[in-house]
Amino acid sequence: MSTPDRLVHIIDDDLAVRDSLRWLLEGEGLAARTYASAEEFLGAFRDDRPACAVVDLRMPGMSGLELQEALLRRHVMLPLVFVTAHGDVQLAVMAMRRGAVDFVEKPVADERLVAAVHRALTLHARPFPG
């Protein structure tokens, strides 16, 4: 099912990961935008359409958890799917308690990530004023 009206934000400091995830999600019919850092994402983000974000947990500068905190402070209820090469149960629990949809370890299993993104988009599928 193509859902170009919904957007997936991909936030990861690794260019190869960003490109790979964008290719995967666009292959599923989803619109995707990529950002090299949490700061870049926050500077560009507009809450004007159903969306979710796939966020690397550990990045230089603002981490994925710090991004989640910043969004919560701004009352932005953007569903987040965390990805990380460094699985840490304590961080996963913290992210999930703050409302993350899923916590996926790298290398990412395509089917699991796509399913998590679809769940996240369903959570944010409210109509936006045009």
GROMACS .gro file of C-alpha atoms in nm:
model
  130
    1MET     CA    1   0.000   0.000   0.000
    2SER     CA    2   0.148   0.332  -0.103
    3THR     CA    3   0.126   0.608   0.156
    4PRO     CA    4   0.304   0.910   0.007
    5ASP     CA    5   0.095   1.143   0.228
    6ARG     CA    6   0.283   1.003   0.527
    7LEU     CA    7   0.647   1.083   0.589
    8VAL     CA    8   0.926   0.890   0.755
    9HIS     CA    9   1.211   1.100   0.892
   10ILE     CA   10   1.540   0.907   0.904
   11ILE     CA   11   1.791   1.052   1.150
   12ASP     CA   12   2.132   0.884   1.154
   13ASP     CA   13   2.488   1.016   1.141
   14ASP     CA   14   2.595   0.735   0.902
   15LEU     CA   15   2.530   0.827   0.537
   16ALA     CA   16   2.524   0.463   0.424
   17VAL     CA   17   2.261   0.377   0.687
   18ARG     CA   18   2.049   0.681   0.592
   19ASP     CA   19   2.061   0.591   0.223
   20SER     CA   20   1.989   0.223   0.289
   21LEU     CA   21   1.690   0.297   0.512
   22ARG     CA   22   1.553   0.557   0.268
   23TRP     CA   23   1.582   0.308  -0.018
   24LEU     CA   24   1.408   0.038   0.188
   25LEU     CA   25   1.120   0.260   0.295
   26GLU     CA   26   1.071   0.423  -0.044
   27GLY     CA   27   1.058   0.071  -0.187
   28GLU     CA   28   0.760   0.018   0.045
   29GLY     CA   29   0.586   0.321  -0.104
   30LEU     CA   30   0.668   0.555   0.183
   31ALA     CA   31   0.799   0.908   0.149
   32ALA     CA   32   1.126   0.950   0.338
   33ARG     CA   33   1.358   1.237   0.429
   34THR     CA   34   1.703   1.197   0.577
   35TYR     CA   35   1.898   1.401   0.832
   36ALA     CA   36   2.259   1.364   0.943
   37SER     CA   37   2.189   1.479   1.299
   38ALA     CA   38   1.914   1.541   1.551
   39GLU     CA   39   1.993   1.912   1.533
   40GLU     CA   40   1.946   1.914   1.154
   41PHE     CA   41   1.613   1.735   1.195
   42LEU     CA   42   1.488   1.979   1.461
   43GLY     CA   43   1.578   2.272   1.239
   44ALA     CA   44   1.381   2.134   0.945
   45PHE     CA   45   1.088   1.953   1.114
   46ARG     CA   46   0.734   2.067   1.040
   47ASP     CA   47   0.444   1.893   1.213
   48ASP     CA   48   0.214   1.929   0.914
   49ARG     CA   49   0.142   1.572   0.805
   50PRO     CA   50   0.126   1.222   0.951
   51ALA     CA   51   0.483   1.111   1.014
   52CYS     CA   52   0.720   0.911   1.226
   53ALA     CA   53   1.095   0.904   1.272
   54VAL     CA   54   1.357   0.631   1.261
   55VAL     CA   55   1.628   0.757   1.496
   56ASP     CA   56   1.978   0.634   1.568
   57LEU     CA   57   2.025   0.611   1.941
   58ARG     CA   58   2.392   0.720   1.949
   59MET     CA   59   2.499   1.015   1.738
   60PRO     CA   60   2.756   1.291   1.781
   61GLY     CA   61   2.599   1.598   1.938
   62MET     CA   62   2.241   1.536   2.041
   63SER     CA   63   2.164   1.167   2.096
   64GLY     CA   64   1.842   0.996   1.995
   65LEU     CA   65   1.720   1.000   2.356
   66GLU     CA   66   1.798   1.372   2.382
   67LEU     CA   67   1.600   1.428   2.060
   68GLN     CA   68   1.308   1.235   2.210
   69GLU     CA   69   1.329   1.459   2.520
   70ALA     CA   70   1.338   1.775   2.306
   71LEU     CA   71   1.029   1.665   2.112
   72LEU     CA   72   0.841   1.585   2.433
   73ARG     CA   73   0.931   1.929   2.578
   74ARG     CA   74   0.785   2.085   2.262
   75HIS     CA   75   0.471   1.869   2.297
   76VAL     CA   76   0.543   1.706   1.961
   77MET     CA   77   0.393   1.357   1.967
   78LEU     CA   78   0.598   1.216   1.680
   79PRO     CA   79   0.621   0.835   1.703
   80LEU     CA   80   0.984   0.722   1.716
   81VAL     CA   81   1.148   0.395   1.616
   82PHE     CA   82   1.499   0.374   1.760
   83VAL     CA   83   1.780   0.186   1.587
   84THR     CA   84   2.119   0.119   1.740
   85ALA     CA   85   2.432  -0.084   1.691
   86HIS     CA   86   2.480  -0.077   2.068
   87GLY     CA   87   2.188  -0.262   2.226
   88ASP     CA   88   2.143  -0.147   2.581
   89VAL     CA   89   1.845  -0.276   2.778
   90GLN     CA   90   1.840   0.023   3.012
   91LEU     CA   91   1.831   0.272   2.723
   92ALA     CA   92   1.567   0.067   2.541
   93VAL     CA   93   1.345   0.066   2.849
   94MET     CA   94   1.391   0.442   2.892
   95ALA     CA   95   1.301   0.508   2.527
   96MET     CA   96   0.994   0.283   2.543
   97ARG     CA   97   0.871   0.442   2.868
   98ARG     CA   98   0.890   0.779   2.696
   99GLY     CA   99   0.669   0.648   2.415
  100ALA     CA  100   0.900   0.495   2.153
  101VAL     CA  101   0.722   0.252   1.923
  102ASP     CA  102   1.013   0.008   1.892
  103PHE     CA  103   1.383  -0.037   1.955
  104VAL     CA  104   1.564  -0.224   1.675
  105GLU     CA  105   1.926  -0.339   1.676
  106LYS     CA  106   2.157  -0.293   1.377
  107PRO     CA  107   2.199  -0.462   1.144
  108VAL     CA  108   1.831  -0.393   1.098
  109ALA     CA  109   1.602  -0.673   0.983
  110ASP     CA  110   1.410  -0.512   0.696
  111GLU     CA  111   1.076  -0.675   0.780
  112ARG     CA  112   1.094  -0.574   1.145
  113LEU     CA  113   1.181  -0.214   1.065
  114VAL     CA  114   0.908  -0.181   0.803
  115ALA     CA  115   0.652  -0.328   1.045
  116ALA     CA  116   0.763  -0.087   1.320
  117VAL     CA  117   0.739   0.210   1.082
  118HIS     CA  118   0.387   0.110   0.976
  119ARG     CA  119   0.285   0.081   1.344
  120ALA     CA  120   0.435   0.423   1.412
  121LEU     CA  121   0.255   0.580   1.115
  122THR     CA  122  -0.073   0.428   1.229
  123LEU     CA  123  -0.024   0.602   1.565
  124HIS     CA  124   0.023   0.937   1.391
  125ALA     CA  125  -0.246   0.891   1.124
  126ARG     CA  126  -0.461   1.176   1.240
  127PRO     CA  127  -0.577   1.430   0.983
  128PHE     CA  128  -0.390   1.758   0.976
  129PRO     CA  129  -0.551   2.090   0.893
  130GLY     CA  130  -0.478   2.184   0.536
   0.00000   0.00000   0.00000
